[in-house]
mmJSON file of the N, C-alpha and C atoms, coordinates in Angstrom:
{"data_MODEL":{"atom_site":{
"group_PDB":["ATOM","ATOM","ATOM","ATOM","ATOM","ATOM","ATOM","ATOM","ATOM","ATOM","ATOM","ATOM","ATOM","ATOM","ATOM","ATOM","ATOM","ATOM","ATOM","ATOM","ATOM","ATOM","ATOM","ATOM","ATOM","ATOM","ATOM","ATOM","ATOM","ATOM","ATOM","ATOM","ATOM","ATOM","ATOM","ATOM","ATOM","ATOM","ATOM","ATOM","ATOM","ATOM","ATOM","ATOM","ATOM","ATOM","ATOM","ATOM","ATOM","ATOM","ATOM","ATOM","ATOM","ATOM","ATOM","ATOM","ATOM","ATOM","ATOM","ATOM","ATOM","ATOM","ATOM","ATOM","ATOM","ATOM","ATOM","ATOM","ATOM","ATOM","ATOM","ATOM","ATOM","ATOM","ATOM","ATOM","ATOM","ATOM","ATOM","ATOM","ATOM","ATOM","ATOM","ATOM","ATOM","ATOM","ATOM","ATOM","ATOM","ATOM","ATOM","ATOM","ATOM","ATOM","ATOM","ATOM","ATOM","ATOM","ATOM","ATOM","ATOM","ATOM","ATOM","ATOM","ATOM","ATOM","ATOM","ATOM","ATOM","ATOM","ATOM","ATOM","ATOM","ATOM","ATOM","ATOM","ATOM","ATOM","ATOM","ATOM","ATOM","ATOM","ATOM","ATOM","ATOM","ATOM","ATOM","ATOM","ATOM","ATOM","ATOM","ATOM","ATOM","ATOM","ATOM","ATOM","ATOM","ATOM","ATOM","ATOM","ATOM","ATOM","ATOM","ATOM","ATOM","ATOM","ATOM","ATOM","ATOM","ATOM","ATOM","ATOM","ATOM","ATOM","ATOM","ATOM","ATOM","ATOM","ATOM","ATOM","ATOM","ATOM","ATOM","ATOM","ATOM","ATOM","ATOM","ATOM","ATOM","ATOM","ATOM","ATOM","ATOM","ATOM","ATOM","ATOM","ATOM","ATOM","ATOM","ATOM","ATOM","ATOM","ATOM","ATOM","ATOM","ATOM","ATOM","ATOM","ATOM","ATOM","ATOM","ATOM","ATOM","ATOM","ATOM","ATOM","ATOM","ATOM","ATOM","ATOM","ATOM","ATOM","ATOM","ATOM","ATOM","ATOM","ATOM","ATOM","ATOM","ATOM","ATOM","ATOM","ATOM","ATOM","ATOM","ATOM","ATOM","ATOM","ATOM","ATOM","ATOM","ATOM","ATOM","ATOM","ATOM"],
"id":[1,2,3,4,5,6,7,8,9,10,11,12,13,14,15,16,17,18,19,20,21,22,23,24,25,26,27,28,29,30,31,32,33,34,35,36,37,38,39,40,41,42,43,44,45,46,47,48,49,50,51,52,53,54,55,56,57,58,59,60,61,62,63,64,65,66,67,68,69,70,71,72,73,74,75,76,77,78,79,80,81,82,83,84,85,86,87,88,89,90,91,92,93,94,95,96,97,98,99,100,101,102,103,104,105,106,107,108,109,110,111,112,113,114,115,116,117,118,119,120,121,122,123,124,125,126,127,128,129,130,131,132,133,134,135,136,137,138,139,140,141,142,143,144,145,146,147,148,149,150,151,152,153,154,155,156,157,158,159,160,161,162,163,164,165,166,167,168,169,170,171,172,173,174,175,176,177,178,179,180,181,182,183,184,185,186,187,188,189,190,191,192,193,194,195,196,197,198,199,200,201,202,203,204,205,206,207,208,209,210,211,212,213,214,215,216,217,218,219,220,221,222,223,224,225],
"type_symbol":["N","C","C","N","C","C","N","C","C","N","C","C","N","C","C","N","C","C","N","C","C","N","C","C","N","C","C","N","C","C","N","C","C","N","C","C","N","C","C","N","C","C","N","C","C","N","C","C","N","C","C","N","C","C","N","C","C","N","C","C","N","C","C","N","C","C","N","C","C","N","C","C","N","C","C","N","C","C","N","C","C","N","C","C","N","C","C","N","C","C","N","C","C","N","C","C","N","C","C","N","C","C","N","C","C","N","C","C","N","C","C","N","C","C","N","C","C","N","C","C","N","C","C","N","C","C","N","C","C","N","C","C","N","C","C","N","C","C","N","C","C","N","C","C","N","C","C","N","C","C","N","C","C","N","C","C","N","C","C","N","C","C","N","C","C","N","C","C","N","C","C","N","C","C","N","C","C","N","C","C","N","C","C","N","C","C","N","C","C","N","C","C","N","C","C","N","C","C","N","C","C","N","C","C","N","C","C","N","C","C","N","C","C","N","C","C","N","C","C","N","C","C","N","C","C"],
"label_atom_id":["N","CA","C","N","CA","C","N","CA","C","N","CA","C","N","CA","C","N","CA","C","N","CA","C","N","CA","C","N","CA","C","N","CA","C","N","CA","C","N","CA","C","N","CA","C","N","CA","C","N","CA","C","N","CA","C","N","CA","C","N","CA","C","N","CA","C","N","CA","C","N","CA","C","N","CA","C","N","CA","C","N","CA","C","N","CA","C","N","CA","C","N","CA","C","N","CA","C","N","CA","C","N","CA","C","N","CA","C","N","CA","C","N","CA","C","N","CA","C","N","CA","C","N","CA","C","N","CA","C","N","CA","C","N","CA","C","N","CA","C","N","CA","C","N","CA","C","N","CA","C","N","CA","C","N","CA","C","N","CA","C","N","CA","C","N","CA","C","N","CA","C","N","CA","C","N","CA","C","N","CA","C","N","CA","C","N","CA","C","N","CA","C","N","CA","C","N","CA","C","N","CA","C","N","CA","C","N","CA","C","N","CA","C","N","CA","C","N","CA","C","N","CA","C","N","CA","C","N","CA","C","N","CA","C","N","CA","C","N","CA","C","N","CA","C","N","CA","C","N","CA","C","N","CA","C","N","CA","C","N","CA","C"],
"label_alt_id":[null,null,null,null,null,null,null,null,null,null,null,null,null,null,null,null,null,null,null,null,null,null,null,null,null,null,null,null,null,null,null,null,null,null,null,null,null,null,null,null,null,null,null,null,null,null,null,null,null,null,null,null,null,null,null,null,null,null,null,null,null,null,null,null,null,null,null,null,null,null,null,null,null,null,null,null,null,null,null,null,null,null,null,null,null,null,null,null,null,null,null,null,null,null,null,null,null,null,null,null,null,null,null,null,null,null,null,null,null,null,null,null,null,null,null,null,null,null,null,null,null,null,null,null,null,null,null,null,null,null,null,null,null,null,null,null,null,null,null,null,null,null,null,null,null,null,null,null,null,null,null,null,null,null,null,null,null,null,null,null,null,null,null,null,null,null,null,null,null,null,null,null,null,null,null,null,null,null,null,null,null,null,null,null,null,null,null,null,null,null,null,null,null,null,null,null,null,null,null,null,null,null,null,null,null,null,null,null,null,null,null,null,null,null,null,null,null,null,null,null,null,null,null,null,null],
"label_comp_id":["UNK","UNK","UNK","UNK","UNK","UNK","UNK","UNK","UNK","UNK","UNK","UNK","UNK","UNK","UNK","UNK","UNK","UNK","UNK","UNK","UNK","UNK","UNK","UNK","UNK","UNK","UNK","UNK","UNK","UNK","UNK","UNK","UNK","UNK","UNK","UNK","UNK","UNK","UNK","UNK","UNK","UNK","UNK","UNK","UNK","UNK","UNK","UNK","UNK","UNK","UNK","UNK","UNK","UNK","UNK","UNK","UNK","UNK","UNK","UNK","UNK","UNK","UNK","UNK","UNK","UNK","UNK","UNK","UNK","UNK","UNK","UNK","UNK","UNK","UNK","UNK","UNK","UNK","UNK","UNK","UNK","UNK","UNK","UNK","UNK","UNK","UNK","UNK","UNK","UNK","UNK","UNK","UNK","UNK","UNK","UNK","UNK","UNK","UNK","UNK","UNK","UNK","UNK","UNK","UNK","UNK","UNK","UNK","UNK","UNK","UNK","UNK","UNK","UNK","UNK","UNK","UNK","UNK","UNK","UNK","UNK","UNK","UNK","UNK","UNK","UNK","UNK","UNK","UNK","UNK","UNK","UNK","UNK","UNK","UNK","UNK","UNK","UNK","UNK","UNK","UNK","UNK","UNK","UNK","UNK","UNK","UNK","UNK","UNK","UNK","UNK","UNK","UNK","UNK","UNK","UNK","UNK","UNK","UNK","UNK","UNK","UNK","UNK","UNK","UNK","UNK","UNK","UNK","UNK","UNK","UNK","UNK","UNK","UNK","UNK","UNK","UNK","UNK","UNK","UNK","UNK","UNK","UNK","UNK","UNK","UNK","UNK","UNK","UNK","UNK","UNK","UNK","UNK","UNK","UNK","UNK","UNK","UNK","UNK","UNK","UNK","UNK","UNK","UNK","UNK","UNK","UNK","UNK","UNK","UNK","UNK","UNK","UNK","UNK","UNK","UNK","UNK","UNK","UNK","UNK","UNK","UNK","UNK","UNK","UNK"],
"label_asym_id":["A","A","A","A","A","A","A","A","A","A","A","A","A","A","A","A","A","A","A","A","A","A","A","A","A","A","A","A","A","A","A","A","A","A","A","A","A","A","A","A","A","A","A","A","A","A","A","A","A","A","A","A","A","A","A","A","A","A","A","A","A","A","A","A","A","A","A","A","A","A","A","A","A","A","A","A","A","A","A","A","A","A","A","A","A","A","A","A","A","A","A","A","A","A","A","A","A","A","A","A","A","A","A","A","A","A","A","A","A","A","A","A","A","A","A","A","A","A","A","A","A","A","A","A","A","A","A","A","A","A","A","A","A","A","A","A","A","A","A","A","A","A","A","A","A","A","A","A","A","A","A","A","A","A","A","A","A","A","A","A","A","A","A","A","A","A","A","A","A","A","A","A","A","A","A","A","A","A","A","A","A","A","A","A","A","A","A","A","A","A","A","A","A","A","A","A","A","A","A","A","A","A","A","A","A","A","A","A","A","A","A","A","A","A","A","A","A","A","A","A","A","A","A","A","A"],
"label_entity_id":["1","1","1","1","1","1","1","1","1","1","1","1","1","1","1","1","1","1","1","1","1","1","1","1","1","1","1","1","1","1","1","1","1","1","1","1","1","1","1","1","1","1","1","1","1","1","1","1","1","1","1","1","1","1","1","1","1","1","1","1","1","1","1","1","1","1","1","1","1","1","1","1","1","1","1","1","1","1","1","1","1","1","1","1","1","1","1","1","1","1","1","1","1","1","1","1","1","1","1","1","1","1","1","1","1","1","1","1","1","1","1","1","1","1","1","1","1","1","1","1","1","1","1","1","1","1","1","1","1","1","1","1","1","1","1","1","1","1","1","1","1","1","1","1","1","1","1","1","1","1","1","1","1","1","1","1","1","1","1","1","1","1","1","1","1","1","1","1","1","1","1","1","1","1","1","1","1","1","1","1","1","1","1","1","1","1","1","1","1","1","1","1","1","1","1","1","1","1","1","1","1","1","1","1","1","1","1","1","1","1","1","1","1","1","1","1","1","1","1","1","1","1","1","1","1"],
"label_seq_id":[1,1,1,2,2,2,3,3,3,4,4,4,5,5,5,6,6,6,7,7,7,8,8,8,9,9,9,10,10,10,11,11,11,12,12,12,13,13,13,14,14,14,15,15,15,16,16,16,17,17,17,18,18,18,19,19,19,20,20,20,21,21,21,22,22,22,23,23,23,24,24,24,25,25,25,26,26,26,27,27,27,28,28,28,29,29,29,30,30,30,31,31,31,32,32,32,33,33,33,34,34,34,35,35,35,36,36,36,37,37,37,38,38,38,39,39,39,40,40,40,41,41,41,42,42,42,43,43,43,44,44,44,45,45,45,46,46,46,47,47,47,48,48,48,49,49,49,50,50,50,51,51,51,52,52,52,53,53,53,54,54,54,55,55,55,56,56,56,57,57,57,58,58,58,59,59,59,60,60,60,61,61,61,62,62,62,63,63,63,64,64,64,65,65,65,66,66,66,67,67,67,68,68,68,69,69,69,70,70,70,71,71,71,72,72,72,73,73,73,74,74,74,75,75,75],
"pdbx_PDB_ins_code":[null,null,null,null,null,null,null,null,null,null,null,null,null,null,null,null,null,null,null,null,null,null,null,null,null,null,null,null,null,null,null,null,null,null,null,null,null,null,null,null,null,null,null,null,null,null,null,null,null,null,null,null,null,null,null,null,null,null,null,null,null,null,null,null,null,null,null,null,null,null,null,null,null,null,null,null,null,null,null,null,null,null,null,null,null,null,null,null,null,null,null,null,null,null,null,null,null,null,null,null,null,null,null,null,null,null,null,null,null,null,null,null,null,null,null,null,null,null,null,null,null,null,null,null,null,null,null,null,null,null,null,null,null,null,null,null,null,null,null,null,null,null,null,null,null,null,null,null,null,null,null,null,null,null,null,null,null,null,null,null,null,null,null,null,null,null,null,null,null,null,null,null,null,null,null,null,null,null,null,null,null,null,null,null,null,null,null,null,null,null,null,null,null,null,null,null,null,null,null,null,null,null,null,null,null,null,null,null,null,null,null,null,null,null,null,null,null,null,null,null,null,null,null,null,null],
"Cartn_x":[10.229,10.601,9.978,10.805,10.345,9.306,7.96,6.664,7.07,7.991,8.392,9.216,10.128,10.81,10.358,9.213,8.389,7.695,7.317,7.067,5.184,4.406,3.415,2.428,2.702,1.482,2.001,3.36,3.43,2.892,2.919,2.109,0.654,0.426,-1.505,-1.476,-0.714,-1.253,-1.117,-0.252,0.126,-0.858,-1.766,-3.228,-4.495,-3.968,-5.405,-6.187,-6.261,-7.063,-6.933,-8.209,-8.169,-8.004,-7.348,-7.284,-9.001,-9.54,-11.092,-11.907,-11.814,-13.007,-12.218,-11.3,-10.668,-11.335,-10.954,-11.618,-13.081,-13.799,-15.093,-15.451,-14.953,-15.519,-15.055,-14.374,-14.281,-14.259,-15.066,-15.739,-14.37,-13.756,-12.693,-12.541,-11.652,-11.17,-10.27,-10.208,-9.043,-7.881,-7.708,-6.285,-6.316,-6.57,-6.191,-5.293,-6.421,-5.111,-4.286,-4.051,-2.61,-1.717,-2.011,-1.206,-0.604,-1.54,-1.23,0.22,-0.378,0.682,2.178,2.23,2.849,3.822,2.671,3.574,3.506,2.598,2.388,1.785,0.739,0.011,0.323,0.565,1.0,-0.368,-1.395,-2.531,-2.414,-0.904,-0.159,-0.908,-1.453,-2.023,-1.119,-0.326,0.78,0.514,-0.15,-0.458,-1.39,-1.623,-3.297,-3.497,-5.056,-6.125,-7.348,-8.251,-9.212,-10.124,-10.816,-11.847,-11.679,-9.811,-9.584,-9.516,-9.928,-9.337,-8.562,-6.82,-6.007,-5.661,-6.293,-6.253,-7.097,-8.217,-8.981,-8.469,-7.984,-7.075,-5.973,-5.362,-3.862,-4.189,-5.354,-6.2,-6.264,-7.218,-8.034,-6.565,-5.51,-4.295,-3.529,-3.409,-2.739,-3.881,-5.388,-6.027,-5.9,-5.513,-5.655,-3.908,-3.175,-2.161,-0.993,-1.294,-0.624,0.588,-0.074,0.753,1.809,2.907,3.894,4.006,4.18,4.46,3.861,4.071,3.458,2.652,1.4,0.691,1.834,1.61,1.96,2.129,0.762,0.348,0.461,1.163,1.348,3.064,3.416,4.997,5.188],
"Cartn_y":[1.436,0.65,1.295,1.539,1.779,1.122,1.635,0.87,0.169,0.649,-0.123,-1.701,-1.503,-2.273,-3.397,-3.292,-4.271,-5.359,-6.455,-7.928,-7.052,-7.836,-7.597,-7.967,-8.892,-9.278,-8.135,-7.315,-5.91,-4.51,-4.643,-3.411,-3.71,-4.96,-5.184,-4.929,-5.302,-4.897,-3.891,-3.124,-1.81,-0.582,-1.175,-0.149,-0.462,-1.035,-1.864,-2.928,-3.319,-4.361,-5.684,-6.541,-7.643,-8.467,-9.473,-10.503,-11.421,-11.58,-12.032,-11.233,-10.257,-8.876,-8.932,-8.566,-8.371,-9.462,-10.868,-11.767,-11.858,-11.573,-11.553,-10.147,-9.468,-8.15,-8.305,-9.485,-9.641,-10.854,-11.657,-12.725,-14.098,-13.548,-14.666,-15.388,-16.319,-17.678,-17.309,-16.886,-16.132,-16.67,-18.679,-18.862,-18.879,-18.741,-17.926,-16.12,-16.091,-14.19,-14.586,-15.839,-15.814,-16.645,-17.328,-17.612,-16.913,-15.499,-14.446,-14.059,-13.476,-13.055,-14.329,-15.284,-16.318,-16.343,-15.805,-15.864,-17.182,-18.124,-19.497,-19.373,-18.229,-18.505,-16.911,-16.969,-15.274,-15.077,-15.5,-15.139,-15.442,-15.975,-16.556,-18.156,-18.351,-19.574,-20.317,-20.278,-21.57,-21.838,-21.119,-21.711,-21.647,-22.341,-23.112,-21.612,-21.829,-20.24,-20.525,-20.628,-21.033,-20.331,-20.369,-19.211,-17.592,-17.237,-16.327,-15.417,-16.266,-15.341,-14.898,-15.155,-14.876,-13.367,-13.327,-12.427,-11.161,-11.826,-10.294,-9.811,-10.596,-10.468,-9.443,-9.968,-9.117,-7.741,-7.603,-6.369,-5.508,-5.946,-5.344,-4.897,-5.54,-4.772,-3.689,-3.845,-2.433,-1.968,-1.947,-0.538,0.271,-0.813,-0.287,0.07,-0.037,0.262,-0.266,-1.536,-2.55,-3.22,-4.005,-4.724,-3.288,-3.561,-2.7,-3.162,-2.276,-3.03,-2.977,-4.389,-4.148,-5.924,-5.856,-7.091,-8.602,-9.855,-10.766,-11.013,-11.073,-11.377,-10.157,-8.807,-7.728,-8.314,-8.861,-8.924,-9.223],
"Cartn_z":[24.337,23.169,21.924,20.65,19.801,19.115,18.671,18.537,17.017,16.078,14.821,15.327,16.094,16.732,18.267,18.338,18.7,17.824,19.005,17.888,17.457,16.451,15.862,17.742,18.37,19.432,20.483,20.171,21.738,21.161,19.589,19.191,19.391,19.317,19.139,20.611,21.673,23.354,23.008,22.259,23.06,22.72,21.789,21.3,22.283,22.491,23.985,23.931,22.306,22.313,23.066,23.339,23.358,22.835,22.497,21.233,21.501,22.689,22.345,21.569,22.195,21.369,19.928,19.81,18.241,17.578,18.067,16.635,16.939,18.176,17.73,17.034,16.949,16.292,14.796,14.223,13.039,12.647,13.299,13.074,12.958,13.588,13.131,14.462,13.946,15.389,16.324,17.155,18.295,17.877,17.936,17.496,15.859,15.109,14.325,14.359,15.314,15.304,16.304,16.761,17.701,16.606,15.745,14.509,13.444,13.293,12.577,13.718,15.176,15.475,15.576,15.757,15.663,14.249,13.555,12.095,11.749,12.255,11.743,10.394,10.468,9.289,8.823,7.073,6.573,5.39,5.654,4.43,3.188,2.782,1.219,1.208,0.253,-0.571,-0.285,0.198,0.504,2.607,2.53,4.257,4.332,5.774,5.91,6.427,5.746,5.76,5.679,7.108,7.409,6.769,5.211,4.454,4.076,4.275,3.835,5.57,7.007,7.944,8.228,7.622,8.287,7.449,6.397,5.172,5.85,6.454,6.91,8.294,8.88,10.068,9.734,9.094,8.877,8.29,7.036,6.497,7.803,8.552,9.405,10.736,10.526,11.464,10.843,9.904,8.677,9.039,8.801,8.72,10.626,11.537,12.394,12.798,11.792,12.479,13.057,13.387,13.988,13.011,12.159,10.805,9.984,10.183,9.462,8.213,7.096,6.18,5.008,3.807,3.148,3.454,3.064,3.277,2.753,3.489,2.367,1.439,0.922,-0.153,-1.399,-0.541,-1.77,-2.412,-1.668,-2.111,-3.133],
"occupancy":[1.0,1.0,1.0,1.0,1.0,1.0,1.0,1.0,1.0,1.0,1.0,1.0,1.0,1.0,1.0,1.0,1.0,1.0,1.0,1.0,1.0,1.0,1.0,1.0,1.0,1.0,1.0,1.0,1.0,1.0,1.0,1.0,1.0,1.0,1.0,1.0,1.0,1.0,1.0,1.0,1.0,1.0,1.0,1.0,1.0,1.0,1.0,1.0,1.0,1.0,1.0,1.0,1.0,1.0,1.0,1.0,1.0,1.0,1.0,1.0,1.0,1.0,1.0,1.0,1.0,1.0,1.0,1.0,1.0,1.0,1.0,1.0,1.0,1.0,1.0,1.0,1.0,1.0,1.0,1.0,1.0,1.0,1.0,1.0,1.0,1.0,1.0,1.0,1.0,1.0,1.0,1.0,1.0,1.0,1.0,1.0,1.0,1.0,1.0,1.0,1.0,1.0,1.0,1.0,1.0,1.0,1.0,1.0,1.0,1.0,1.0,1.0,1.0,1.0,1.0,1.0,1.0,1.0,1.0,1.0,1.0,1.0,1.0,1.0,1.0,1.0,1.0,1.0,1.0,1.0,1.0,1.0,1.0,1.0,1.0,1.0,1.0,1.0,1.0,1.0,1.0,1.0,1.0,1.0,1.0,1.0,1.0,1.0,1.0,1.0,1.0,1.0,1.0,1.0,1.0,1.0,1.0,1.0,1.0,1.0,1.0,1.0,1.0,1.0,1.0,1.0,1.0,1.0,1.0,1.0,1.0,1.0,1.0,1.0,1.0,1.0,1.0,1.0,1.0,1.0,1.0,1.0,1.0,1.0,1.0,1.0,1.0,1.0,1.0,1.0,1.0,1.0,1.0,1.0,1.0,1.0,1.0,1.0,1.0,1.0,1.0,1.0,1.0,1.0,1.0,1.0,1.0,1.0,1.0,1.0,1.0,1.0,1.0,1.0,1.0,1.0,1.0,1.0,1.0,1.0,1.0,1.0,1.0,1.0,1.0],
"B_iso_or_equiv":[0.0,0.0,0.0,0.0,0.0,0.0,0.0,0.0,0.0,0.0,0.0,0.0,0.0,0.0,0.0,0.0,0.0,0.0,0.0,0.0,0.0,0.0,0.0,0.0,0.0,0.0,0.0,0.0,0.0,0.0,0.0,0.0,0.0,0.0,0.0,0.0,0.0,0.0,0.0,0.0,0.0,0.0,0.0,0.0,0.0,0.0,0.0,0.0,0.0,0.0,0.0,0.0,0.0,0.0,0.0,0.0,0.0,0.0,0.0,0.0,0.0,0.0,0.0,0.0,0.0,0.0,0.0,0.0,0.0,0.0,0.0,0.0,0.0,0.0,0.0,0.0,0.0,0.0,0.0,0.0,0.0,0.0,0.0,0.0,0.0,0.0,0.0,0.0,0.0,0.0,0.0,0.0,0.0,0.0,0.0,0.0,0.0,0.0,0.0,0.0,0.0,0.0,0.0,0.0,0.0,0.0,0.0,0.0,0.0,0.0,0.0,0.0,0.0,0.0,0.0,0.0,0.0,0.0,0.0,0.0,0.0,0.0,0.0,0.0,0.0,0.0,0.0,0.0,0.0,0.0,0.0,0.0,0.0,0.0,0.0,0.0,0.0,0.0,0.0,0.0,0.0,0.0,0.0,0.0,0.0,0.0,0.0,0.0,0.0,0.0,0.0,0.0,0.0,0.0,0.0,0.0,0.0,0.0,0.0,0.0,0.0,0.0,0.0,0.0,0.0,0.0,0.0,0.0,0.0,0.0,0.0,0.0,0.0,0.0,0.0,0.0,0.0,0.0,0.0,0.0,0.0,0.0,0.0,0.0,0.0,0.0,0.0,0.0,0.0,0.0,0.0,0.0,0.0,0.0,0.0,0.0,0.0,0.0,0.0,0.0,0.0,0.0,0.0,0.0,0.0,0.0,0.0,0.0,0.0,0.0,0.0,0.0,0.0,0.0,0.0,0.0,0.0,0.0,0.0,0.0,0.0,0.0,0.0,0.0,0.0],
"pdbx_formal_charge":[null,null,null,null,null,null,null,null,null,null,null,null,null,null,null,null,null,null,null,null,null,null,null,null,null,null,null,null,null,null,null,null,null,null,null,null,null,null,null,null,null,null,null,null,null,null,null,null,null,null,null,null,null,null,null,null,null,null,null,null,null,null,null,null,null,null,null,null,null,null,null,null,null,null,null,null,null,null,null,null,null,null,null,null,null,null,null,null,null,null,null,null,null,null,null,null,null,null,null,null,null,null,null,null,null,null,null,null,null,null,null,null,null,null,null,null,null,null,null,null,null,null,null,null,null,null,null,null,null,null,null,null,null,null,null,null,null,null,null,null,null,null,null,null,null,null,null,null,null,null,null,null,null,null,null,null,null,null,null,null,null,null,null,null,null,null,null,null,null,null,null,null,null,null,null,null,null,null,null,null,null,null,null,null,null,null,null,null,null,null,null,null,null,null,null,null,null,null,null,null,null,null,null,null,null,null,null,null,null,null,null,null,null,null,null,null,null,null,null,null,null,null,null,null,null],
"auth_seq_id":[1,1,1,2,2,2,3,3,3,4,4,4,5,5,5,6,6,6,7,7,7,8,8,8,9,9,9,10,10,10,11,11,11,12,12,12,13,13,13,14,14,14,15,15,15,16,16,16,17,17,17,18,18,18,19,19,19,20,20,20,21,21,21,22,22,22,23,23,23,24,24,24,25,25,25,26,26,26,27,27,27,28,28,28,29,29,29,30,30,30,31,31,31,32,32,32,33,33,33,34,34,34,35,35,35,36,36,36,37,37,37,38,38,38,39,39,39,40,40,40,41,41,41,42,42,42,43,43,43,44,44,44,45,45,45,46,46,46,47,47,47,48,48,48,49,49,49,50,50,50,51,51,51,52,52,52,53,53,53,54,54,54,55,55,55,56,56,56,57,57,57,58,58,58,59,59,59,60,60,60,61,61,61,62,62,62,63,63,63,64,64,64,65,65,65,66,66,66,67,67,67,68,68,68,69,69,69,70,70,70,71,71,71,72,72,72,73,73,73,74,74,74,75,75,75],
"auth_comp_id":["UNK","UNK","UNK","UNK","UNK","UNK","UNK","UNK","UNK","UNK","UNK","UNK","UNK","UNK","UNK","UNK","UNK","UNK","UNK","UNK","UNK","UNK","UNK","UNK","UNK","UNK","UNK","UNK","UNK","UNK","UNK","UNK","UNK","UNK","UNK","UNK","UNK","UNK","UNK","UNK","UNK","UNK","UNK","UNK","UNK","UNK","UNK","UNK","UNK","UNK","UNK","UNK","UNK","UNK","UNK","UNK","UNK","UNK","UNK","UNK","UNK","UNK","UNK","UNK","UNK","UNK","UNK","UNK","UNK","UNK","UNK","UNK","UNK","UNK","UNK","UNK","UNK","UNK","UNK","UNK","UNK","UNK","UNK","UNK","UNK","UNK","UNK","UNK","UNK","UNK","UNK","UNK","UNK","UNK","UNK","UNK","UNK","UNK","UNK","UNK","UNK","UNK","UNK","UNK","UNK","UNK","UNK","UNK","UNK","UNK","UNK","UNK","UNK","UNK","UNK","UNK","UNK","UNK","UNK","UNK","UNK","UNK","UNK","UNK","UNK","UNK","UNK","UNK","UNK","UNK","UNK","UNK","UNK","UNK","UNK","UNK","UNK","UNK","UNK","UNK","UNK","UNK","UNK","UNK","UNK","UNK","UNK","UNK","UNK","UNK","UNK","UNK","UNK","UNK","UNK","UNK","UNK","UNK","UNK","UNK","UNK","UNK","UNK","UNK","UNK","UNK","UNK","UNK","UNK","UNK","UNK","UNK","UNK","UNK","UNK","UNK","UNK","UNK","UNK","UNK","UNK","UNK","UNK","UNK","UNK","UNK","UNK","UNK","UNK","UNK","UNK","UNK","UNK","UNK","UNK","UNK","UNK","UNK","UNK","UNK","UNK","UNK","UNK","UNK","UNK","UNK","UNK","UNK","UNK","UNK","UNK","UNK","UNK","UNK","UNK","UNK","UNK","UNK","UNK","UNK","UNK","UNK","UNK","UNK","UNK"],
"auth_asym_id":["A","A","A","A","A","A","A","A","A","A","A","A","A","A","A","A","A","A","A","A","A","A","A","A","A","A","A","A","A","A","A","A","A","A","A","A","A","A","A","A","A","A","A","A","A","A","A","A","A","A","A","A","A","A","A","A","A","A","A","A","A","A","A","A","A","A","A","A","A","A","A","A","A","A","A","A","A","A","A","A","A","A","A","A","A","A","A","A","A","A","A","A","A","A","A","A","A","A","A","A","A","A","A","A","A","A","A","A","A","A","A","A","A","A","A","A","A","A","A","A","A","A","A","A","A","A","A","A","A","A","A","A","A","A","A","A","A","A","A","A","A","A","A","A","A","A","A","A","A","A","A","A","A","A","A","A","A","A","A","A","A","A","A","A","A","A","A","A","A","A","A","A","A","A","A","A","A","A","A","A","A","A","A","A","A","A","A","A","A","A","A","A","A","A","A","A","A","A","A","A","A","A","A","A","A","A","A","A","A","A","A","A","A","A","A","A","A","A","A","A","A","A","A","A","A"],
"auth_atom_id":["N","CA","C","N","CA","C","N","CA","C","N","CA","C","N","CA","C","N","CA","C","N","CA","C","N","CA","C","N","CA","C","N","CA","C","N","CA","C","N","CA","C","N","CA","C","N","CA","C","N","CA","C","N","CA","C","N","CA","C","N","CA","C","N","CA","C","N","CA","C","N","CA","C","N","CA","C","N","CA","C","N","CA","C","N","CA","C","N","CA","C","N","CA","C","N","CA","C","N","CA","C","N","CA","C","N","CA","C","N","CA","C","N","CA","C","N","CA","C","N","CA","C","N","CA","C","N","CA","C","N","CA","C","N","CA","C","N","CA","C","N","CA","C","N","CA","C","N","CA","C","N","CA","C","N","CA","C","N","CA","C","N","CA","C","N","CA","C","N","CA","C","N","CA","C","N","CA","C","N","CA","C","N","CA","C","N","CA","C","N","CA","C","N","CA","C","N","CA","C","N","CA","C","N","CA","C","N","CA","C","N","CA","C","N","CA","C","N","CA","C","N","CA","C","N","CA","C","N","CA","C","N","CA","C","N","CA","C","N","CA","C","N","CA","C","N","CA","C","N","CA","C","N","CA","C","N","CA","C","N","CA","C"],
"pdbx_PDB_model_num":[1,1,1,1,1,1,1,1,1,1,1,1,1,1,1,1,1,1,1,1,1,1,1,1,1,1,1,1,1,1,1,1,1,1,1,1,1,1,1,1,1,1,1,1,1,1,1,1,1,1,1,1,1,1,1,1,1,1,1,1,1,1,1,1,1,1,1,1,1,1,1,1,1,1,1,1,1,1,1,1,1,1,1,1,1,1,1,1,1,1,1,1,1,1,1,1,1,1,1,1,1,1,1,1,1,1,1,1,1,1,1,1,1,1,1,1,1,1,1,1,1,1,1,1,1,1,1,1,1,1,1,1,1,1,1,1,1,1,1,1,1,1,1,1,1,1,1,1,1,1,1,1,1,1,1,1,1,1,1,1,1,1,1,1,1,1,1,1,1,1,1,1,1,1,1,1,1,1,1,1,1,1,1,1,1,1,1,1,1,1,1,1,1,1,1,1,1,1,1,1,1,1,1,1,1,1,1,1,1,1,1,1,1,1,1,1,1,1,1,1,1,1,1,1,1]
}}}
């Protein structure tokens, strides 16, 4: 499968991570990064954003690669 053309939670398996280790290694709430991947929550001031995690969440997947794109909140 093309890695552009996969959902955001088959590219995050498909680099190896764990979604436990991931949010403890960035201090965030696990379901929170299953909401990021969910697309429940997009880091925009118009959705619930537990202290700005879903913002360093989604950051911290563009720098690794994962998040295509341009951020939310750049639009």
């Amino acid at each position: 499968k093309d890695f552009k053309s996969m959902s955001l939670r088959e590219r995050f398996d498909s680099r190896g991570f764990s979604p436990q280790s991931y949010a403890k290694a960035y201090g965030v709430d696990r379901a929170t990064l299953y909401d990021v991947f969910s697309g429940a929550i997009t880091g925009k001031k118009d959705s619930s954003n537990k202290s700005g995690d879903a913002r360093k969440i989604i950051a911290q997947l563009k720098n690794d690669n994962v998040w295509i794109g341009k951020l939310p909140w750049e639009v």
